[in-house]
């Protein structure tokens, strides 16, 4: 049985404790390698397998299948590797002539870069909350995500390696093709001919755990900070929308952060940035007062659009960008099970508003950011009402003393115009976070989605008359 990691250390394939059955008799002489349970070190099996020639998509699929069955007993979501074989077939001859030798080389460097054979789990007992890795270490981990040689972290059973992009019947083929293209483009930085590789480039993965409740600050006279509603033709993973050079960008994360098979905002941001992918190995599910911050991950392509309409275009090489300064703020919103909003917004209650305010404030306070860029964060919280969500983000940014930019694509033009009306009304009539929170808390729970705008604007007008 494949050993699992624990909640303190994540076990890597090069660890002597990472053992498996030699199901296919890969090793010629087990000798002292085999233990009482018939298991051998997986690293010996893997190094032998990687010494075999791989010259066709079918041979690649057979190798990956041998690894998967050796470790897990089946190919899992990769199935017959149909999508991967098709992708690699279109990528010939560069894949087998150039990229496969590099993949093997980087994979075999694992013991050198991680002599302990494990990674610290963020926030675990007696462990630091930040993992700082050189870029060469990170690419080594990513290559093993490609080879699917890793075990599942204790908190998740899937979506920790790239096998989800290999099988037939992908739910979003364009997205998976883009994510694989980003991976191979990233590998190009480590080719001997590349001038892009820099060993002074670090990627950091941080679990920010706030003990304090920021609601008290919200009830103090904190002045509302600057907010701007920005309408762009499409969402993009270009430097400007990612907060570079000295800002940060919100990633609308799940509680279990990471990549996937579709094109949610989180999946696009992580899938386009391979260096963010290892975060799934060390970041446990987010708690109520926790966010994950990833710094230094380069977006390999500018992915424009959303959902079924995404496209990948080259980043503007004419713009000088220091990707080491990029900051990704992984924030999960409330997971609500309200069946519908026919009776208004039943989740619009103080404890939910407090939870979202705290979550955003923790993220925005995690660094000294010139500005924070955010989409309409919040998933389905408060019925998906954009006015409640933006007001909360505004409060959080003000408590963190950080200017805020809300990014809307052209499909949200009408919503953006309405948001500007709300912002203008608040700026003319309210001064503090406490004022805005009191306005939010006074919204009747029976108020329908989107009707919150008229209610708040009307309330602000009354405040003006009373004054």
Short mmCIF file of C-alpha atoms in Angstrom, two decimals:
data_model
loop_
_atom_site.label_atom_id
_atom_site.label_comp_id
_atom_site.label_asym_id
_atom_site.label_seq_id
_atom_site.Cartn_x
_atom_site.Cartn_y
_atom_site.Cartn_z
CA UNK A 1 0.00 0.00 0.00
CA UNK A 2 1.33 3.43 -0.95
CA UNK A 3 2.34 5.32 2.20
CA UNK A 4 0.52 8.57 2.78
CA UNK A 5 1.94 11.81 4.05
CA UNK A 6 0.87 13.14 7.41
CA UNK A 7 -0.41 16.55 8.43
CA UNK A 8 3.09 17.82 9.21
CA UNK A 9 5.28 16.60 6.33
CA UNK A 10 4.32 15.80 2.74
CA UNK A 11 6.26 12.73 1.57
CA UNK A 12 8.07 12.95 -1.78
CA UNK A 13 8.81 10.01 -4.15
CA UNK A 14 12.53 10.11 -3.34
CA UNK A 15 11.91 9.35 0.34
CA UNK A 16 13.07 5.94 1.55
CA UNK A 17 9.66 5.66 3.24
CA UNK A 18 7.84 6.09 -0.06
CA UNK A 19 7.43 2.42 -0.94
CA UNK A 20 5.30 0.33 -3.28
CA UNK A 21 4.86 -3.16 -4.70
CA UNK A 22 6.94 -3.89 -7.78
CA UNK A 23 3.82 -5.03 -9.66
CA UNK A 24 5.54 -5.29 -13.05
CA UNK A 25 8.90 -6.68 -11.87
CA UNK A 26 10.68 -3.53 -12.96
CA UNK A 27 13.65 -4.21 -10.70
CA UNK A 28 15.84 -7.14 -11.76
CA UNK A 29 17.33 -7.78 -8.35
CA UNK A 30 15.25 -6.90 -5.31
CA UNK A 31 18.02 -7.93 -2.94
CA UNK A 32 17.70 -6.01 0.30
CA UNK A 33 15.28 -3.53 -1.24
CA UNK A 34 12.19 -5.60 -0.51
CA UNK A 35 10.77 -5.31 3.00
CA UNK A 36 8.66 -7.75 5.00
CA UNK A 37 5.52 -6.50 3.24
CA UNK A 38 6.97 -7.14 -0.20
CA UNK A 39 7.40 -3.44 -0.88
CA UNK A 40 10.40 -1.69 -2.41
CA UNK A 41 11.45 1.98 -2.54
CA UNK A 42 9.45 3.63 -5.29
CA UNK A 43 12.43 5.77 -6.25
CA UNK A 44 14.34 2.70 -7.45
CA UNK A 45 11.36 1.70 -9.59
CA UNK A 46 10.98 5.20 -11.01
CA UNK A 47 14.65 5.71 -11.89
CA UNK A 48 14.60 2.38 -13.73
CA UNK A 49 11.45 3.35 -15.64
CA UNK A 50 12.85 6.75 -16.60
CA UNK A 51 15.86 5.02 -18.11
CA UNK A 52 13.63 3.38 -20.72
CA UNK A 53 13.35 5.04 -24.15
CA UNK A 54 10.21 7.09 -24.75
CA UNK A 55 9.87 8.11 -28.39
CA UNK A 56 6.14 8.06 -29.17
CA UNK A 57 2.93 9.27 -27.52
CA UNK A 58 1.94 5.64 -26.96
CA UNK A 59 5.19 4.89 -25.15
CA UNK A 60 4.69 7.98 -22.99
CA UNK A 61 1.17 6.84 -22.08
CA UNK A 62 2.43 3.35 -21.28
CA UNK A 63 5.10 4.74 -18.98
CA UNK A 64 2.66 6.99 -17.14
CA UNK A 65 0.20 4.13 -16.85
CA UNK A 66 2.89 1.88 -15.38
CA UNK A 67 3.65 4.56 -12.79
CA UNK A 68 -0.03 5.06 -11.97
CA UNK A 69 -0.82 1.36 -11.60
CA UNK A 70 2.34 0.79 -9.56
CA UNK A 71 1.37 3.52 -7.12
CA UNK A 72 -2.42 3.44 -7.12
CA UNK A 73 -3.56 0.27 -8.85
CA UNK A 74 -5.18 2.09 -11.79
CA UNK A 75 -4.75 4.99 -14.19
CA UNK A 76 -7.52 6.89 -12.43
CA UNK A 77 -8.84 9.96 -14.22
CA UNK A 78 -6.18 9.67 -16.92
CA UNK A 79 -8.04 6.70 -18.40
CA UNK A 80 -6.40 5.77 -21.69
CA UNK A 81 -4.43 9.05 -21.85
CA UNK A 82 -6.21 9.94 -25.08
CA UNK A 83 -6.12 13.71 -24.61
CA UNK A 84 -2.46 13.76 -23.57
CA UNK A 85 -1.44 11.57 -26.51
CA UNK A 86 -3.27 13.89 -28.88
CA UNK A 87 -1.58 16.93 -27.34
CA UNK A 88 1.90 15.40 -27.51
CA UNK A 89 1.30 14.22 -31.08
CA UNK A 90 0.72 17.84 -32.09
CA UNK A 91 3.84 18.82 -30.15
CA UNK A 92 6.22 16.53 -32.03
CA UNK A 93 9.13 16.37 -32.65
CA UNK A 94 10.00 18.97 -30.01
CA UNK A 95 8.49 16.94 -27.18
CA UNK A 96 10.65 13.83 -27.57
CA UNK A 97 13.75 15.58 -28.91
CA UNK A 98 13.88 18.43 -26.42
CA UNK A 99 11.32 18.37 -23.63
CA UNK A 100 11.26 14.72 -22.62
CA UNK A 101 15.01 14.57 -21.86
CA UNK A 102 14.60 17.73 -19.77
CA UNK A 103 11.63 16.24 -17.89
CA UNK A 104 13.68 13.15 -17.04
CA UNK A 105 16.64 15.25 -15.93
CA UNK A 106 14.53 17.47 -13.68
CA UNK A 107 12.62 14.52 -12.21
CA UNK A 108 15.85 12.80 -11.21
CA UNK A 109 17.07 15.95 -9.44
CA UNK A 110 14.43 15.52 -6.71
CA UNK A 111 16.74 13.99 -4.04
CA UNK A 112 19.29 16.73 -4.64
CA UNK A 113 16.79 19.54 -4.13
CA UNK A 114 14.88 17.85 -1.30
CA UNK A 115 17.36 15.73 0.68
CA UNK A 116 14.82 15.21 3.48
CA UNK A 117 12.46 13.59 1.01
CA UNK A 118 9.51 15.66 2.18
CA UNK A 119 7.96 19.12 2.28
CA UNK A 120 6.64 20.96 5.29
CA UNK A 121 2.87 21.31 5.40
CA UNK A 122 1.91 24.95 5.81
CA UNK A 123 0.71 25.88 9.26
CA UNK A 124 1.24 22.40 10.69
CA UNK A 125 2.28 21.97 14.29
CA UNK A 126 5.85 23.20 14.87
CA UNK A 127 6.15 24.05 11.15
CA UNK A 128 6.58 27.54 9.67
CA UNK A 129 3.67 29.00 7.74
CA UNK A 130 5.83 29.85 4.72
CA UNK A 131 7.57 27.54 2.28
CA UNK A 132 10.24 29.31 0.22
CA UNK A 133 11.65 27.44 -2.77
CA UNK A 134 14.06 28.27 -5.55
CA UNK A 135 12.62 28.11 -9.03
CA UNK A 136 14.69 25.01 -9.80
CA UNK A 137 13.14 23.25 -6.82
CA UNK A 138 9.67 24.27 -7.92
CA UNK A 139 10.05 23.02 -11.49
CA UNK A 140 11.27 19.71 -10.08
CA UNK A 141 7.99 19.34 -8.16
CA UNK A 142 5.93 20.39 -11.17
CA UNK A 143 7.61 17.76 -13.35
CA UNK A 144 6.57 15.13 -10.83
CA UNK A 145 3.02 16.49 -11.01
CA UNK A 146 3.25 15.90 -14.76
CA UNK A 147 4.61 12.36 -14.29
CA UNK A 148 1.96 11.68 -11.61
CA UNK A 149 4.53 10.19 -9.24
CA UNK A 150 3.16 11.97 -6.17
CA UNK A 151 0.87 10.70 -3.44
CA UNK A 152 -2.31 12.46 -2.39
CA UNK A 153 -2.00 14.87 0.55
CA UNK A 154 -3.98 13.70 3.58
CA UNK A 155 -6.66 16.35 3.00
CA UNK A 156 -7.50 15.59 -0.64
CA UNK A 157 -7.87 12.56 -2.90
CA UNK A 158 -7.65 14.21 -6.32
CA UNK A 159 -6.58 17.34 -8.18
CA UNK A 160 -3.02 17.20 -6.88
CA UNK A 161 -1.33 16.15 -10.14
CA UNK A 162 -1.91 16.73 -13.85
CA UNK A 163 -3.58 13.38 -14.61
CA UNK A 164 -6.90 15.25 -14.67
CA UNK A 165 -5.83 16.73 -18.04
CA UNK A 166 -4.86 13.45 -19.70
CA UNK A 167 -8.01 11.42 -20.18
CA UNK A 168 -10.73 11.39 -22.85
CA UNK A 169 -13.98 13.36 -22.69
CA UNK A 170 -12.52 16.46 -21.06
CA UNK A 171 -15.27 18.80 -19.91
CA UNK A 172 -13.32 21.78 -21.28
CA UNK A 173 -10.73 20.68 -23.85
CA UNK A 174 -9.60 24.20 -24.63
CA UNK A 175 -8.81 24.88 -20.97
CA UNK A 176 -6.84 21.64 -20.55
CA UNK A 177 -4.92 22.31 -23.76
CA UNK A 178 -4.01 25.79 -22.52
CA UNK A 179 -2.86 24.50 -19.13
CA UNK A 180 -0.62 21.86 -20.72
CA UNK A 181 0.77 24.46 -23.11
CA UNK A 182 1.57 26.69 -20.15
CA UNK A 183 3.44 23.81 -18.49
CA UNK A 184 5.62 23.13 -21.52
CA UNK A 185 6.22 26.82 -22.12
CA UNK A 186 7.38 27.07 -18.52
CA UNK A 187 9.75 24.15 -19.04
CA UNK A 188 11.33 26.10 -21.87
CA UNK A 189 12.87 28.45 -19.30
CA UNK A 190 15.02 25.55 -18.08
CA UNK A 191 16.39 24.44 -21.43
CA UNK A 192 20.17 24.85 -21.79
CA UNK A 193 19.58 27.43 -24.52
CA UNK A 194 17.30 29.59 -22.37
CA UNK A 195 18.50 32.86 -20.90
CA UNK A 196 15.43 33.19 -18.72
CA UNK A 197 16.31 30.82 -15.91
CA UNK A 198 17.38 32.60 -12.72
CA UNK A 199 18.38 30.77 -9.54
CA UNK A 200 17.82 33.96 -7.58
CA UNK A 201 14.09 33.61 -8.25
CA UNK A 202 12.10 32.26 -5.32
CA UNK A 203 8.49 31.15 -5.08
CA UNK A 204 6.87 31.43 -1.66
CA UNK A 205 3.74 29.70 -0.42
CA UNK A 206 2.32 31.20 2.77
CA UNK A 207 -0.63 30.25 4.94
CA UNK A 208 -1.81 33.41 6.69
CA UNK A 209 -3.62 32.56 9.89
CA UNK A 210 -5.17 35.51 11.71
CA UNK A 211 -5.99 35.08 15.36
CA UNK A 212 -7.76 38.41 15.68
CA UNK A 213 -11.24 39.35 14.55
CA UNK A 214 -11.19 42.40 12.29
CA UNK A 215 -14.83 43.23 13.00
CA UNK A 216 -13.78 45.37 15.95
CA UNK A 217 -11.63 47.47 13.64
CA UNK A 218 -14.56 47.76 11.30
CA UNK A 219 -16.61 49.21 14.12
CA UNK A 220 -13.94 51.80 14.82
CA UNK A 221 -13.73 55.04 12.83
CA UNK A 222 -11.53 53.71 10.02
CA UNK A 223 -11.83 56.03 7.03
CA UNK A 224 -12.99 54.46 3.77
CA UNK A 225 -10.08 54.06 1.38
CA UNK A 226 -9.94 54.56 -2.38
CA UNK A 227 -11.98 52.22 -4.58
CA UNK A 228 -12.15 52.15 -8.38
CA UNK A 229 -14.54 50.18 -10.58
CA UNK A 230 -12.66 49.22 -13.75
CA UNK A 231 -14.38 47.91 -16.87
CA UNK A 232 -12.17 46.00 -19.29
CA UNK A 233 -13.06 44.21 -22.50
CA UNK A 234 -12.20 40.83 -20.96
CA UNK A 235 -10.64 39.26 -17.91
CA UNK A 236 -6.94 38.61 -18.48
CA UNK A 237 -3.89 37.15 -16.78
CA UNK A 238 -1.74 40.04 -17.97
CA UNK A 239 0.48 41.98 -15.54
CA UNK A 240 -1.85 44.96 -15.29
CA UNK A 241 -4.82 42.88 -14.12
CA UNK A 242 -2.62 40.80 -11.81
CA UNK A 243 -1.60 43.82 -9.76
CA UNK A 244 1.98 44.09 -10.95
CA UNK A 245 4.38 45.58 -10.21
CA UNK A 246 3.63 46.30 -6.56
CA UNK A 247 0.07 45.20 -5.94
CA UNK A 248 -1.77 41.91 -5.50
CA UNK A 249 -4.66 40.09 -7.14
CA UNK A 250 -7.51 38.20 -5.51
CA UNK A 251 -8.01 34.59 -6.57
CA UNK A 252 -11.60 33.49 -5.95
CA UNK A 253 -10.55 30.19 -4.44
CA UNK A 254 -12.25 27.08 -3.23
CA UNK A 255 -11.54 25.99 0.32
CA UNK A 256 -9.30 23.36 -1.30
CA UNK A 257 -7.20 25.65 -3.46
CA UNK A 258 -5.69 24.68 -6.78
CA UNK A 259 -6.13 23.85 -10.44
CA UNK A 260 -8.87 21.97 -12.27
CA UNK A 261 -10.43 20.90 -15.57
CA UNK A 262 -12.56 23.95 -16.30
CA UNK A 263 -12.06 27.69 -16.50
CA UNK A 264 -13.10 29.19 -13.20
CA UNK A 265 -11.09 32.25 -12.24
CA UNK A 266 -9.02 30.17 -9.82
CA UNK A 267 -8.40 27.40 -12.36
CA UNK A 268 -7.30 29.92 -14.98
CA UNK A 269 -4.96 31.77 -12.64
CA UNK A 270 -3.31 28.59 -11.33
CA UNK A 271 -3.34 26.68 -14.63
CA UNK A 272 -1.63 29.55 -16.42
CA UNK A 273 0.99 29.77 -13.66
CA UNK A 274 2.64 26.36 -13.18
CA UNK A 275 4.67 27.62 -10.23
CA UNK A 276 1.43 28.02 -8.27
CA UNK A 277 0.51 24.35 -8.79
CA UNK A 278 2.69 22.84 -6.00
CA UNK A 279 0.66 24.83 -3.48
CA UNK A 280 -1.89 21.99 -3.51
CA UNK A 281 0.73 19.69 -1.97
CA UNK A 282 1.34 21.81 1.13
CA UNK A 283 -1.74 24.00 1.65
CA UNK A 284 -4.46 22.31 3.73
CA UNK A 285 -8.11 23.33 3.30
CA UNK A 286 -8.60 26.93 4.32
CA UNK A 287 -10.05 27.60 7.73
CA UNK A 288 -12.37 30.43 8.67
CA UNK A 289 -9.53 32.86 9.37
CA UNK A 290 -7.00 31.63 6.80
CA UNK A 291 -5.86 32.59 3.31
CA UNK A 292 -2.99 31.36 1.15
CA UNK A 293 -0.59 33.80 -0.49
CA UNK A 294 1.63 32.71 -3.40
CA UNK A 295 4.38 35.06 -4.52
CA UNK A 296 6.63 34.89 -7.57
CA UNK A 297 4.58 32.65 -9.91
CA UNK A 298 4.81 33.72 -13.54
CA UNK A 299 1.74 33.62 -15.79
CA UNK A 300 3.05 31.95 -18.93
CA UNK A 301 0.27 33.23 -21.19
CA UNK A 302 -2.25 36.02 -21.06
CA UNK A 303 -5.47 34.03 -20.84
CA UNK A 304 -8.35 36.24 -21.89
CA UNK A 305 -12.08 35.77 -21.46
CA UNK A 306 -13.89 33.38 -19.16
CA UNK A 307 -15.57 29.99 -19.12
CA UNK A 308 -16.01 28.54 -22.62
CA UNK A 309 -14.64 31.66 -24.25
CA UNK A 310 -11.08 31.64 -22.94
CA UNK A 311 -8.11 32.09 -25.27
CA UNK A 312 -4.36 32.12 -24.66
CA UNK A 313 -2.20 34.81 -26.19
CA UNK A 314 1.47 35.61 -25.60
CA UNK A 315 2.36 38.01 -22.83
CA UNK A 316 3.47 41.41 -24.11
CA UNK A 317 7.25 41.04 -24.35
CA UNK A 318 7.55 44.76 -24.88
CA UNK A 319 6.60 45.35 -21.26
CA UNK A 320 9.27 44.80 -18.62
CA UNK A 321 7.78 42.70 -15.81
CA UNK A 322 9.42 41.37 -12.67
CA UNK A 323 7.25 38.31 -12.06
CA UNK A 324 9.03 37.73 -8.77
CA UNK A 325 6.82 40.52 -7.40
CA UNK A 326 3.54 38.90 -8.39
CA UNK A 327 1.23 38.16 -5.44
CA UNK A 328 -1.79 35.84 -5.57
CA UNK A 329 -4.31 36.08 -2.71
CA UNK A 330 -6.27 32.82 -2.41
CA UNK A 331 -9.52 33.67 -0.60
CA UNK A 332 -12.43 31.27 -0.26
CA UNK A 333 -15.93 32.65 0.09
CA UNK A 334 -18.77 31.23 2.13
CA UNK A 335 -20.07 27.85 1.01
CA UNK A 336 -23.80 28.33 1.25
CA UNK A 337 -26.53 25.80 0.63
CA UNK A 338 -29.48 28.13 0.23
CA UNK A 339 -31.69 26.54 -2.42
CA UNK A 340 -32.90 29.79 -3.97
CA UNK A 341 -33.31 33.47 -3.34
CA UNK A 342 -37.04 33.71 -3.99
CA UNK A 343 -37.50 34.98 -0.45
CA UNK A 344 -34.67 37.47 -0.62
CA UNK A 345 -31.17 36.95 0.74
CA UNK A 346 -31.56 34.71 3.81
CA UNK A 347 -27.80 34.49 4.30
CA UNK A 348 -27.52 38.26 4.69
CA UNK A 349 -26.93 38.02 8.43
CA UNK A 350 -24.27 39.60 10.68
CA UNK A 351 -22.16 36.47 11.19
CA UNK A 352 -21.89 35.88 7.44
CA UNK A 353 -21.00 39.49 6.74
CA UNK A 354 -18.40 39.28 9.50
CA UNK A 355 -16.93 36.09 8.09
CA UNK A 356 -16.47 37.56 4.61
CA UNK A 357 -15.14 40.83 5.99
CA UNK A 358 -12.55 38.97 8.07
CA UNK A 359 -11.51 36.73 5.20
CA UNK A 360 -10.90 39.63 2.83
CA UNK A 361 -9.18 41.74 5.47
CA UNK A 362 -6.77 38.91 6.32
CA UNK A 363 -5.82 38.65 2.64
CA UNK A 364 -5.48 42.39 2.07
CA UNK A 365 -3.41 42.78 5.26
CA UNK A 366 -0.94 40.04 4.27
CA UNK A 367 1.47 42.52 2.72
CA UNK A 368 2.08 46.17 1.89
CA UNK A 369 0.23 46.38 -1.41
CA UNK A 370 0.04 49.48 -3.56
CA UNK A 371 -3.35 48.25 -4.77
CA UNK A 372 -5.41 45.08 -4.69
CA UNK A 373 -7.18 43.93 -7.86
CA UNK A 374 -10.28 41.82 -7.38
CA UNK A 375 -13.10 40.37 -9.46
CA UNK A 376 -16.60 40.23 -7.99
CA UNK A 377 -15.33 37.87 -5.31
CA UNK A 378 -17.76 35.84 -3.29
CA UNK A 379 -19.21 33.08 -5.50
CA UNK A 380 -22.86 32.60 -4.55
CA UNK A 381 -22.65 34.28 -1.16
CA UNK A 382 -25.53 36.68 -0.52
CA UNK A 383 -27.30 35.31 -3.56
CA UNK A 384 -24.39 36.44 -5.72
CA UNK A 385 -25.36 40.05 -5.10
CA UNK A 386 -22.46 42.18 -6.41
CA UNK A 387 -23.33 45.26 -4.37
CA UNK A 388 -23.09 43.53 -1.02
CA UNK A 389 -19.87 41.78 -2.04
CA UNK A 390 -18.14 44.91 -3.31
CA UNK A 391 -19.17 46.89 -0.23
CA UNK A 392 -17.60 44.20 1.97
CA UNK A 393 -14.40 44.18 -0.09
CA UNK A 394 -14.27 47.96 0.19
CA UNK A 395 -14.56 47.74 3.97
CA UNK A 396 -11.81 45.11 4.10
CA UNK A 397 -9.46 47.11 1.89
CA UNK A 398 -10.04 50.18 4.03
CA UNK A 399 -9.23 48.31 7.25
CA UNK A 400 -6.05 47.04 5.54
CA UNK A 401 -5.32 50.59 4.31
CA UNK A 402 -5.07 49.33 0.74
CA UNK A 403 -6.61 50.91 -2.37
CA UNK A 404 -8.97 48.55 -4.21
CA UNK A 405 -9.73 48.02 -7.89
CA UNK A 406 -12.76 45.95 -8.83
CA UNK A 407 -12.31 44.42 -12.29
CA UNK A 408 -15.41 43.82 -14.42
CA UNK A 409 -15.41 42.54 -17.99
CA UNK A 410 -17.63 43.96 -20.72
CA UNK A 411 -20.35 41.45 -19.89
CA UNK A 412 -20.74 43.18 -16.53
CA UNK A 413 -20.96 46.70 -17.97
CA UNK A 414 -24.41 47.32 -16.49
CA UNK A 415 -23.39 45.96 -13.09
CA UNK A 416 -20.25 48.10 -13.17
CA UNK A 417 -22.28 51.22 -13.92
CA UNK A 418 -24.55 50.44 -10.98
CA UNK A 419 -21.53 49.84 -8.74
CA UNK A 420 -20.21 53.28 -9.67
CA UNK A 421 -23.54 54.78 -8.60
CA UNK A 422 -23.27 53.01 -5.25
CA UNK A 423 -19.65 54.04 -4.76
CA UNK A 424 -20.45 57.65 -5.61
CA UNK A 425 -23.33 57.69 -3.16
CA UNK A 426 -21.25 56.22 -0.37
CA UNK A 427 -18.34 58.58 -0.99
CA UNK A 428 -20.65 61.60 -0.80
CA UNK A 429 -22.53 60.56 2.32
CA UNK A 430 -20.42 58.15 4.40
CA UNK A 431 -16.94 58.48 5.83
CA UNK A 432 -15.97 55.33 7.71
CA UNK A 433 -16.00 51.57 7.47
CA UNK A 434 -18.38 51.57 10.41
CA UNK A 435 -20.83 53.70 8.42
CA UNK A 436 -20.76 51.33 5.46
CA UNK A 437 -21.06 48.22 7.63
CA UNK A 438 -24.06 49.71 9.39
CA UNK A 439 -25.63 50.34 6.00
CA UNK A 440 -25.05 46.70 5.00
CA UNK A 441 -26.38 45.38 8.30
CA UNK A 442 -29.55 47.42 7.91
CA UNK A 443 -30.52 45.81 4.57
CA UNK A 444 -33.72 43.78 5.13
CA UNK A 445 -33.09 40.06 4.59
CA UNK A 446 -36.14 39.87 2.33
CA UNK A 447 -34.49 42.24 -0.13
CA UNK A 448 -34.12 40.48 -3.48
CA UNK A 449 -30.83 40.02 -5.30
CA UNK A 450 -29.77 43.22 -7.11
CA UNK A 451 -32.52 45.16 -5.31
CA UNK A 452 -29.94 45.91 -2.65
CA UNK A 453 -28.61 48.72 -4.86
CA UNK A 454 -31.87 50.67 -4.86
CA UNK A 455 -32.32 50.02 -1.15
CA UNK A 456 -28.86 51.30 -0.22
CA UNK A 457 -29.04 54.29 -2.58
CA UNK A 458 -32.45 55.16 -1.14
CA UNK A 459 -31.15 54.83 2.39
CA UNK A 460 -28.22 57.09 1.55
CA UNK A 461 -30.64 59.67 0.17
CA UNK A 462 -32.56 59.61 3.45
CA UNK A 463 -29.34 60.15 5.35
CA UNK A 464 -28.73 63.21 3.22
CA UNK A 465 -32.17 64.65 3.96
CA UNK A 466 -31.78 63.92 7.68
CA UNK A 467 -28.48 65.79 7.70
#
